[in-house]
PDB file of C-alpha atoms in Angstrom:
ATOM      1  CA  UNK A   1      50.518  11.739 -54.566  1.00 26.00           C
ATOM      2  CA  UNK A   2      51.992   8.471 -52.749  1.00 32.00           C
ATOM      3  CA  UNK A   3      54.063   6.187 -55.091  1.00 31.00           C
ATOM      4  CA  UNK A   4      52.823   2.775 -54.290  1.00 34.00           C
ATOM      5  CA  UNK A   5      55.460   1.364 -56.598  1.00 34.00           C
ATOM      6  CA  UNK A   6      58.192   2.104 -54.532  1.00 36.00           C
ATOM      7  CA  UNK A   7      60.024  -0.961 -53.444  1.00 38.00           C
ATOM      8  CA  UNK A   8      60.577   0.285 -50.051  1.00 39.00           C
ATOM      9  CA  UNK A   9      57.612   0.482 -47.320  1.00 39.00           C
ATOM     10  CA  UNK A  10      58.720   3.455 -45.608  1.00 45.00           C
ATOM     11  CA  UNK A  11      58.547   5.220 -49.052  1.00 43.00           C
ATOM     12  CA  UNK A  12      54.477   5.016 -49.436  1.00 40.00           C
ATOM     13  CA  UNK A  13      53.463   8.161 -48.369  1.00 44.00           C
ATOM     14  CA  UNK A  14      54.115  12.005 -48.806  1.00 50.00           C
ATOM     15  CA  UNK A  15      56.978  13.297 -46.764  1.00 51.00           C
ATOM     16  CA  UNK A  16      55.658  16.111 -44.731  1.00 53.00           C
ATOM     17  CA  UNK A  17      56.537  19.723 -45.332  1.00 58.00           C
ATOM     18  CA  UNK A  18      57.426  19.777 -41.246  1.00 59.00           C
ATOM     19  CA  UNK A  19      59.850  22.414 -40.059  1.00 64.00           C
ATOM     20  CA  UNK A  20      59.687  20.891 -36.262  1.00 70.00           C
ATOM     21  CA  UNK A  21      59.517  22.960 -33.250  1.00 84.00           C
ATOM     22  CA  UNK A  22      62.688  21.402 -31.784  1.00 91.00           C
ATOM     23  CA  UNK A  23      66.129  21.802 -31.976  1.00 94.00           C
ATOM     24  CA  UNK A  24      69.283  20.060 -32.964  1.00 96.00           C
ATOM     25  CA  UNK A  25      71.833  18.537 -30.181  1.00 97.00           C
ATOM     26  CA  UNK A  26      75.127  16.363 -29.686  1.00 98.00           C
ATOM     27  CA  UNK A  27      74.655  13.442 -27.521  1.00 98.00           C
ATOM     28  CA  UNK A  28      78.119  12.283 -27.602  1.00 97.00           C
ATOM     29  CA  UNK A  29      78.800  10.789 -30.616  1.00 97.00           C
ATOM     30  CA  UNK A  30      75.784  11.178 -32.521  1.00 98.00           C
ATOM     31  CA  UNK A  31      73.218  13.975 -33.089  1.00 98.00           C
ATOM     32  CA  UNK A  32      69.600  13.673 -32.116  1.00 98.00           C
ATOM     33  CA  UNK A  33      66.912  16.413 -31.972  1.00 96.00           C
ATOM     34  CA  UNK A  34      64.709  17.559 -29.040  1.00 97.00           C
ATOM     35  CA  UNK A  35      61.303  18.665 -28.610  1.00 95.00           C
ATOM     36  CA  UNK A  36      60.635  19.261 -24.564  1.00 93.00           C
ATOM     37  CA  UNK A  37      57.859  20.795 -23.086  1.00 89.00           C
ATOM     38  CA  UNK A  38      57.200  23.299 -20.477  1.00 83.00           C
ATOM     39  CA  UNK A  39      58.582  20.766 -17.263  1.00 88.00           C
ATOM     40  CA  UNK A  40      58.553  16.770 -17.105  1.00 95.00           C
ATOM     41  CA  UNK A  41      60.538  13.745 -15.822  1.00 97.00           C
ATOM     42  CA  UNK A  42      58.841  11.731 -18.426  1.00 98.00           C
ATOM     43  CA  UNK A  43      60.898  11.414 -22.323  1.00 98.00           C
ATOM     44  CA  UNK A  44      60.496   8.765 -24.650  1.00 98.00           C
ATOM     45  CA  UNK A  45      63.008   8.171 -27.410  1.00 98.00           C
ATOM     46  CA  UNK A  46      62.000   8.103 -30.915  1.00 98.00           C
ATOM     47  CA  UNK A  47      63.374   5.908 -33.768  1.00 98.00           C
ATOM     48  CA  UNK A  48      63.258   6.966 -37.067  1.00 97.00           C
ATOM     49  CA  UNK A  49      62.436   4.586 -40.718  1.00 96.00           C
ATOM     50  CA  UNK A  50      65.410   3.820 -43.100  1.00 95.00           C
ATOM     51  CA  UNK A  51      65.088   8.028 -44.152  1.00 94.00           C
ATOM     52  CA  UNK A  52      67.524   8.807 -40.911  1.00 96.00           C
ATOM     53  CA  UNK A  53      66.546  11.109 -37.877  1.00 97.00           C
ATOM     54  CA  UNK A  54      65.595  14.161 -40.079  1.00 94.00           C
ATOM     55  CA  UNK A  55      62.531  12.965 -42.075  1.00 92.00           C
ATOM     56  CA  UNK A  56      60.312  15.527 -41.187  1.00 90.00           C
ATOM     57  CA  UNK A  57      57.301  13.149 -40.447  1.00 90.00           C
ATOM     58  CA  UNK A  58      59.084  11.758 -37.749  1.00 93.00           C
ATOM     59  CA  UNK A  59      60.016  15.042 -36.112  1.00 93.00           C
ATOM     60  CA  UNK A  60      56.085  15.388 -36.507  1.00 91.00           C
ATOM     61  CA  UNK A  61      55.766  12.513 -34.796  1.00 94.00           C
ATOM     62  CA  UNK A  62      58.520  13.711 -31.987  1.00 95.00           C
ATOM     63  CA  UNK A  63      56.595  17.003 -31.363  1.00 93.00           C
ATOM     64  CA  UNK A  64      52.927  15.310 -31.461  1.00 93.00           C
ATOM     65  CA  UNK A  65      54.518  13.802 -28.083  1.00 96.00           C
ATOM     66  CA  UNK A  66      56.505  16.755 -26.786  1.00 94.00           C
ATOM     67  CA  UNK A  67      52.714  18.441 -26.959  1.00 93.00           C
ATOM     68  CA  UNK A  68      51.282  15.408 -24.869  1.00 95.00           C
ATOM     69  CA  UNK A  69      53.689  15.998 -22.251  1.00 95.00           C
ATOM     70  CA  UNK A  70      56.755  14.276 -22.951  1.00 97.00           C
ATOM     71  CA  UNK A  71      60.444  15.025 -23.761  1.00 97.00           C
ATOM     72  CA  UNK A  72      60.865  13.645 -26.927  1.00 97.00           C
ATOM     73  CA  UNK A  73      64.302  12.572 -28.667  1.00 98.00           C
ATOM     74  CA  UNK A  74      64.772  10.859 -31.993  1.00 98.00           C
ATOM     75  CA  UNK A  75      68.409  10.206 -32.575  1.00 98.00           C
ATOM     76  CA  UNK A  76      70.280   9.823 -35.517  1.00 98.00           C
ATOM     77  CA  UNK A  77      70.802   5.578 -34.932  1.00 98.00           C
ATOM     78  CA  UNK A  78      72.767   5.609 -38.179  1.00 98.00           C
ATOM     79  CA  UNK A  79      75.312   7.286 -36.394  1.00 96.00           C
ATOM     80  CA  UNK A  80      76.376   9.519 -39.142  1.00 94.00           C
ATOM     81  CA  UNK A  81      75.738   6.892 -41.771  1.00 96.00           C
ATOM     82  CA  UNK A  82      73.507   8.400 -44.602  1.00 96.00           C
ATOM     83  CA  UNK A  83      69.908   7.392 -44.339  1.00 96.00           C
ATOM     84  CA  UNK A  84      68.256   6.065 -47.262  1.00 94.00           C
ATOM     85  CA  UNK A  85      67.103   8.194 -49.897  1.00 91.00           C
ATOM     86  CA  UNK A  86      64.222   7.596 -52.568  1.00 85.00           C
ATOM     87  CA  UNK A  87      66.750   8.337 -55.389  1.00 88.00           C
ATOM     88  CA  UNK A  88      69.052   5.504 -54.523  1.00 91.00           C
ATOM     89  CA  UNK A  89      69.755   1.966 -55.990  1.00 92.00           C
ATOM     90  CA  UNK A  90      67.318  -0.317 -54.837  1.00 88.00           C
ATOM     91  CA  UNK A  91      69.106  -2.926 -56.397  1.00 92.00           C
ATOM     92  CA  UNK A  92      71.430  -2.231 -53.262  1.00 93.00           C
ATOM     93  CA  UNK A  93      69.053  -1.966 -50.628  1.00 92.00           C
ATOM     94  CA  UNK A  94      70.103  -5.238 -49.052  1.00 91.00           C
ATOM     95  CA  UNK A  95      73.665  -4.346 -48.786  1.00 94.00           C
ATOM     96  CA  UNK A  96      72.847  -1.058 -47.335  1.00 95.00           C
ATOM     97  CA  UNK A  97      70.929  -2.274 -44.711  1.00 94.00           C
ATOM     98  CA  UNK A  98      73.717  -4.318 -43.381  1.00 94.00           C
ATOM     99  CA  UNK A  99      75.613  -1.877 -42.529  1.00 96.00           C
ATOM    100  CA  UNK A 100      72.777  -0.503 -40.335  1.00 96.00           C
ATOM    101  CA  UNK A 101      71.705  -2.963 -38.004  1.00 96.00           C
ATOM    102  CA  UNK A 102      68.028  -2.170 -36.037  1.00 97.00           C
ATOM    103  CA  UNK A 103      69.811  -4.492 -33.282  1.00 95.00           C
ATOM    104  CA  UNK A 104      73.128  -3.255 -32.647  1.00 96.00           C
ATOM    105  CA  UNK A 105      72.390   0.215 -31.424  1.00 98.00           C
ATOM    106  CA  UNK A 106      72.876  -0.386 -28.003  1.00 98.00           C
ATOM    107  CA  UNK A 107      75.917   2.314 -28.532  1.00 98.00           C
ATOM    108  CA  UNK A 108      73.519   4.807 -29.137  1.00 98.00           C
ATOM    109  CA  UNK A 109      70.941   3.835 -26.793  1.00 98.00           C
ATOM    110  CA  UNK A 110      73.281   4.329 -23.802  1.00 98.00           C
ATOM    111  CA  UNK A 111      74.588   8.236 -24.611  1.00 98.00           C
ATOM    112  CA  UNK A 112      70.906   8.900 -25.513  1.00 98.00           C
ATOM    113  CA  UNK A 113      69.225   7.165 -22.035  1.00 98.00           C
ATOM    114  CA  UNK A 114      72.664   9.009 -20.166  1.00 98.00           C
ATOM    115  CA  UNK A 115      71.839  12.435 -21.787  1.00 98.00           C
ATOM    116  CA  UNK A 116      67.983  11.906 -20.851  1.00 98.00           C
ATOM    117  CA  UNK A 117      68.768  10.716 -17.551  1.00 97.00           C
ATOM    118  CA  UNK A 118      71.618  13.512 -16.953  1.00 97.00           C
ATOM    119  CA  UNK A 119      70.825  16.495 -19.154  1.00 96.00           C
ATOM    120  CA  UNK A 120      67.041  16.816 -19.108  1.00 96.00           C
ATOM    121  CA  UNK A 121      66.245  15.002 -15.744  1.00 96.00           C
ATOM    122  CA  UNK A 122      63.929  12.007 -17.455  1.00 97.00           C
ATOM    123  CA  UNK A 123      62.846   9.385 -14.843  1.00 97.00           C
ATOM    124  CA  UNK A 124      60.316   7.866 -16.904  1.00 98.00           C
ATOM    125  CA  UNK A 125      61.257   6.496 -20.152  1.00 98.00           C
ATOM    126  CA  UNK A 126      59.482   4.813 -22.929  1.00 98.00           C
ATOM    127  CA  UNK A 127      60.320   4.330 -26.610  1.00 98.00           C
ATOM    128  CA  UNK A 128      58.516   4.343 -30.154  1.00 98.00           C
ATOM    129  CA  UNK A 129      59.777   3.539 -33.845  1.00 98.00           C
ATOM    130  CA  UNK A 130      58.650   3.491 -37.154  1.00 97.00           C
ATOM    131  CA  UNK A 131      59.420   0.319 -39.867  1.00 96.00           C
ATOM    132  CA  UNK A 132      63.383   0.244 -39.048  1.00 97.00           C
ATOM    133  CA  UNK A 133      62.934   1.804 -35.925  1.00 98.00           C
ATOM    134  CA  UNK A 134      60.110  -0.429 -35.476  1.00 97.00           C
ATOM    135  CA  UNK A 135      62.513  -3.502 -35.012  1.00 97.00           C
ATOM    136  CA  UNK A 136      64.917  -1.145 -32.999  1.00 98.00           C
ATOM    137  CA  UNK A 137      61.959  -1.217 -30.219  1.00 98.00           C
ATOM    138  CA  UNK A 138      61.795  -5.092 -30.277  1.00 97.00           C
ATOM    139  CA  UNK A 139      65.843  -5.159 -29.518  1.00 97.00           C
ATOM    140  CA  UNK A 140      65.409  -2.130 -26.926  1.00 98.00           C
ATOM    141  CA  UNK A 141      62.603  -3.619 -24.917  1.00 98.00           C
ATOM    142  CA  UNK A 142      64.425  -7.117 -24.359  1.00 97.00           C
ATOM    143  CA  UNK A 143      67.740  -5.322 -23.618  1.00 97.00           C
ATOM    144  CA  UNK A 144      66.534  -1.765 -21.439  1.00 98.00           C
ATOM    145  CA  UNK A 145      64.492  -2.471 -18.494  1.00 98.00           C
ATOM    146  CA  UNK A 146      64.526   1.190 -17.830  1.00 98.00           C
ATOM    147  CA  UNK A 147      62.448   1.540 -20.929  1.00 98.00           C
ATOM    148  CA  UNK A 148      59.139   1.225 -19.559  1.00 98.00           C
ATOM    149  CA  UNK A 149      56.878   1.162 -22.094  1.00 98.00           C
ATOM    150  CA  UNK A 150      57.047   0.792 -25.689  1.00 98.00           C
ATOM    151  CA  UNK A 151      55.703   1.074 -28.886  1.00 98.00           C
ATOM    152  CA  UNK A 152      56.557  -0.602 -32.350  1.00 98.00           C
ATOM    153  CA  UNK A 153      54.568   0.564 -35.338  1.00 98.00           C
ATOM    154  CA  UNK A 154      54.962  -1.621 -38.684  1.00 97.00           C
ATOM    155  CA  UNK A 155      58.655  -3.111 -37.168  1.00 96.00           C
ATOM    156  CA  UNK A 156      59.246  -5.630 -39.426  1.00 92.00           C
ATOM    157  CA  UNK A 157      59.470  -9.265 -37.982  1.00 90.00           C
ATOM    158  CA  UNK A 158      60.399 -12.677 -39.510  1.00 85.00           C
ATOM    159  CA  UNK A 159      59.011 -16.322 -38.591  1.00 83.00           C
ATOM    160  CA  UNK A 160      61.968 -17.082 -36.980  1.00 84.00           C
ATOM    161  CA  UNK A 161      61.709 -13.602 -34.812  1.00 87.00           C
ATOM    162  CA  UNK A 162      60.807 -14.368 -30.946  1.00 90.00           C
ATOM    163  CA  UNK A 163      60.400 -11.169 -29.641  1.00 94.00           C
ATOM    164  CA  UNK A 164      57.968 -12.489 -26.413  1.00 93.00           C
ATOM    165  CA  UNK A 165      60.775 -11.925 -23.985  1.00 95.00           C
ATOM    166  CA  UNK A 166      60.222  -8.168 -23.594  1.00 98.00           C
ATOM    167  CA  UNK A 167      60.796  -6.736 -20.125  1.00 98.00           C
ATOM    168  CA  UNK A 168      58.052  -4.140 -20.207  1.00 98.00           C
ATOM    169  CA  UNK A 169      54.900  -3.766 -21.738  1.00 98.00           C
ATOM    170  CA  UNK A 170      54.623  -2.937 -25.423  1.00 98.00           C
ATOM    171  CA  UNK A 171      52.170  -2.441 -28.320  1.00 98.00           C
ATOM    172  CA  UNK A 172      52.446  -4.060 -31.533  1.00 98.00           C
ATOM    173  CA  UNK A 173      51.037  -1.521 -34.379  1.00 98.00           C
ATOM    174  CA  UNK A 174      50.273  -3.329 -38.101  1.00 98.00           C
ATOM    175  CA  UNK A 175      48.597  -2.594 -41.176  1.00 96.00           C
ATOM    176  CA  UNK A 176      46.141  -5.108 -42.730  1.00 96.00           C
ATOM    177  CA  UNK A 177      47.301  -4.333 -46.303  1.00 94.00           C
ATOM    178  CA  UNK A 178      50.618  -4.284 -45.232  1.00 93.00           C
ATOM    179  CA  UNK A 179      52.371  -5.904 -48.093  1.00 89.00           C
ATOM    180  CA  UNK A 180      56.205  -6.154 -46.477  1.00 90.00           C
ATOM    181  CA  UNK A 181      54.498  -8.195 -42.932  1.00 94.00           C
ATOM    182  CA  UNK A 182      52.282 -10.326 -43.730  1.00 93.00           C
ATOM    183  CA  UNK A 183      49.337 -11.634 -41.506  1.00 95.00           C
ATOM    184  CA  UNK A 184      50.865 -15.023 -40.899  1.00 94.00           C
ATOM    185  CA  UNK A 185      53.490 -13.207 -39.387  1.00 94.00           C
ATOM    186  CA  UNK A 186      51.875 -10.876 -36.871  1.00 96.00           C
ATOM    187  CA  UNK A 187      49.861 -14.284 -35.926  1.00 95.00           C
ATOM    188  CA  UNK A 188      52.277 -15.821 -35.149  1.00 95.00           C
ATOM    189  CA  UNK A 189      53.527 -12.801 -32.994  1.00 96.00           C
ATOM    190  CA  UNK A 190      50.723 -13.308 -31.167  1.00 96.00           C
ATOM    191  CA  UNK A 191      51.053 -16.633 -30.249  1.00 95.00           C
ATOM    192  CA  UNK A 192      54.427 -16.389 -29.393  1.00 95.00           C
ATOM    193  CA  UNK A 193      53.846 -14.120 -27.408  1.00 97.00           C
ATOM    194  CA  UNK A 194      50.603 -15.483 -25.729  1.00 96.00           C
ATOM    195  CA  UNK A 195      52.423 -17.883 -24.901  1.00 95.00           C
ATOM    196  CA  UNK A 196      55.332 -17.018 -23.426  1.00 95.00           C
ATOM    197  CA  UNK A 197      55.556 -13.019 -22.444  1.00 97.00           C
ATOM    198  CA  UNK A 198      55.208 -12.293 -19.010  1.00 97.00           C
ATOM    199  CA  UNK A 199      54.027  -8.524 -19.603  1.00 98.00           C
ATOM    200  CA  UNK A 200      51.665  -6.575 -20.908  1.00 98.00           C
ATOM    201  CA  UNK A 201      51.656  -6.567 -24.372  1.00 98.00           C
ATOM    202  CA  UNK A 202      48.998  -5.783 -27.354  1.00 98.00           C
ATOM    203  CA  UNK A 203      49.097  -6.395 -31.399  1.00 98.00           C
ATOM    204  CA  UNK A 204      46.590  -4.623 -33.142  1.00 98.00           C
ATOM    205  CA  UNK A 205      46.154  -4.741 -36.949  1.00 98.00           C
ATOM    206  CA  UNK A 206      44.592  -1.623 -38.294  1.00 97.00           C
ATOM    207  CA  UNK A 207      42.105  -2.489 -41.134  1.00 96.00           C
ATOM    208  CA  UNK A 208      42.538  -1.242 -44.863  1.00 93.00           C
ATOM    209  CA  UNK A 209      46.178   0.066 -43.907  1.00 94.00           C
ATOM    210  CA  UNK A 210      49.496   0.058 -46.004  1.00 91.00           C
ATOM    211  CA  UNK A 211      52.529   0.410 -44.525  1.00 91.00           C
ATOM    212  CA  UNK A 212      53.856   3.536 -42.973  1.00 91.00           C
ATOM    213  CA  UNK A 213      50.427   4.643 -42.456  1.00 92.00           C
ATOM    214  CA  UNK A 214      50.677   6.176 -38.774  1.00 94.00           C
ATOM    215  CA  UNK A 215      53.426   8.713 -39.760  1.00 91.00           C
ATOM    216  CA  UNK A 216      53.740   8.591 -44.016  1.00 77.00           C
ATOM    217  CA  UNK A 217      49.835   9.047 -44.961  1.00 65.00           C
ATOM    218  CA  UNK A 218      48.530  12.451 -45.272  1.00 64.00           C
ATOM    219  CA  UNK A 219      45.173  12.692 -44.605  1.00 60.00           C
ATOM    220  CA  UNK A 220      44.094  15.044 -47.580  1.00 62.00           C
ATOM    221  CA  UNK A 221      45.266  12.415 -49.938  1.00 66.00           C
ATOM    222  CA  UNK A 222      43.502   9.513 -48.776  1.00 76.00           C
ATOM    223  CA  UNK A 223      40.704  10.832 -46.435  1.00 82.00           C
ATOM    224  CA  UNK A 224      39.326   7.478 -45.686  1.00 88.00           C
ATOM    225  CA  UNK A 225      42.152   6.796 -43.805  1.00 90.00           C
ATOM    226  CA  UNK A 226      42.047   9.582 -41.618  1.00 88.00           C
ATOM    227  CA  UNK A 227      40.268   8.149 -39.084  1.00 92.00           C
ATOM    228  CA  UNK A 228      42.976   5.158 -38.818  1.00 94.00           C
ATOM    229  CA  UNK A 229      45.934   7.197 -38.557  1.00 92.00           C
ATOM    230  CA  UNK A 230      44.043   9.022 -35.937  1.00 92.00           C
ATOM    231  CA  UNK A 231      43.669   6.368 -33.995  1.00 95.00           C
ATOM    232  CA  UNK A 232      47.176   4.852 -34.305  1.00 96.00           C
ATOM    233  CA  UNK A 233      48.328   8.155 -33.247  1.00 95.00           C
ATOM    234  CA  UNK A 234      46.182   8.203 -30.477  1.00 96.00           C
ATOM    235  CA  UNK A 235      46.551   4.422 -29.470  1.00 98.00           C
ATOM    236  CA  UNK A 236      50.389   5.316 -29.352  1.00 98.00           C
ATOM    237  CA  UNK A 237      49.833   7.986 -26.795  1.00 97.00           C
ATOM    238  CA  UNK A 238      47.519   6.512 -24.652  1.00 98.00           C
ATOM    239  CA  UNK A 239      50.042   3.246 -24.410  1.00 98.00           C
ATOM    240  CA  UNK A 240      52.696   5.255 -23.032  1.00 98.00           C
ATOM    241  CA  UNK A 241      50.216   7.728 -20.837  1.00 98.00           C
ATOM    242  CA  UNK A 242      49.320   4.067 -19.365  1.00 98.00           C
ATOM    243  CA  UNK A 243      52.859   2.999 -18.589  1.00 98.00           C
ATOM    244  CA  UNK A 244      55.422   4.913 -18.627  1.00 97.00           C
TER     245      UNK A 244
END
């Protein structure tokens, strides 16, 4: 069953028993795995939660696109760093996290878009992340405007965050009952970004939802959220099928 008392968002959930259907590569200094079907120019990059680039929901998550047509990468952005684990001390959460910076990947970014570009002959590129990754996609799509579509789910934003000058269009995934973002916040996304973003853009607040729910929730232990993460899925999809 999910914990709900963990103190971490990412952690509410069952971690997927996921093999993958990828494989393993070097991208220069870091490793990322691949999932690539048949033939495509298209490839979006995937960024993985504070459990590092070989949580098996987000490899899910990497081969749900590879079957929808694209090549799909999710990096290790820790860059060897260990990824959080469930057994840690939370009490050191903070100070672990500032070692691993959702905005100062740009290292990683460029071997990754290179060895998309130059090893797997990508024209088209979009991006998705999950909680951590999440604000990785805000940075991205104000830094990369080869990234042409992306898509945060649960990234976690601040007051003070002004994310509104993105360079391509991007969609804004949230939980109602998400108790790390609140409301007030993703509101005030939206006006920022109302007023000020000159590209597409859309936030959408999925009702009844915790958390991690696109890529942490299975199904058979909460069936009434089925059709949510369903859609989520499926919203993420049909974002990138639109732009990228």
């Amino acid at each position: 069953m999910a914990n709900e008392l963990w103190p971490c968002p990412c952690g509410i959930g069952d971690r997927f028993d996921y093999e993958g259907c990828g494989q393993e590569v070097q991208v220069e200094h870091i490793k990322a795995y691949v999932c690539k079907p048949a033939s495509t120019d298209k490839a979006v990059i995937v960024i993985h939660d504070i459990f590092g680039w070989q949580l098996p929901n987000t490899r899910y998550m990497a081969d749900m696109l590879a079957a929808n047509g694209y090549i799909a990468i999710c990096p290790d952005f820790f860059a060897g760093k260990e990824p959080w684990k469930p057994s840690d001390d939370w009490s050191k959460f903070d100070d672990w996290l500032k070692t691993r910076d959702a905005r100062k990947i740009n290292k990683e970014a460029d071997a990754v878009l290179k060895y998309l570009k130059e090893q797997c002959g990508a024209k088209k590129l979009g991006v998705v992340g999950f909680c951590w990754g999440g604000v990785a996609v805000h940075h991205l799509m104000m830094t990369y405007p080869e990234l042409k579509a992306g898509v945060s789910l649960y990234g976690l934003i601040k007051d003070s965050d002004d994310i509104s000058n993105l360079l391509n269009p991007t969609f804004f995934i949230f939980a109602e009952k998400d108790d790390f973002i609140p409301l007030h916040q993703v509101t005030l996304l939206e006006q920022k970004l109302k007023k000020n973003c000159k590209v597409d853009y859309e936030v959408k607040i999925y009702p009844g939802q915790t958390h991690g729910f696109v890529h942490r929730k299975r199904e058979d232990i909460n069936p009434q959220d089925k059709p949510y993460i369903e859609e989520g899925r499926k919203d993420m999809i049909n974002w990138l099928n639109k732009y990228v």
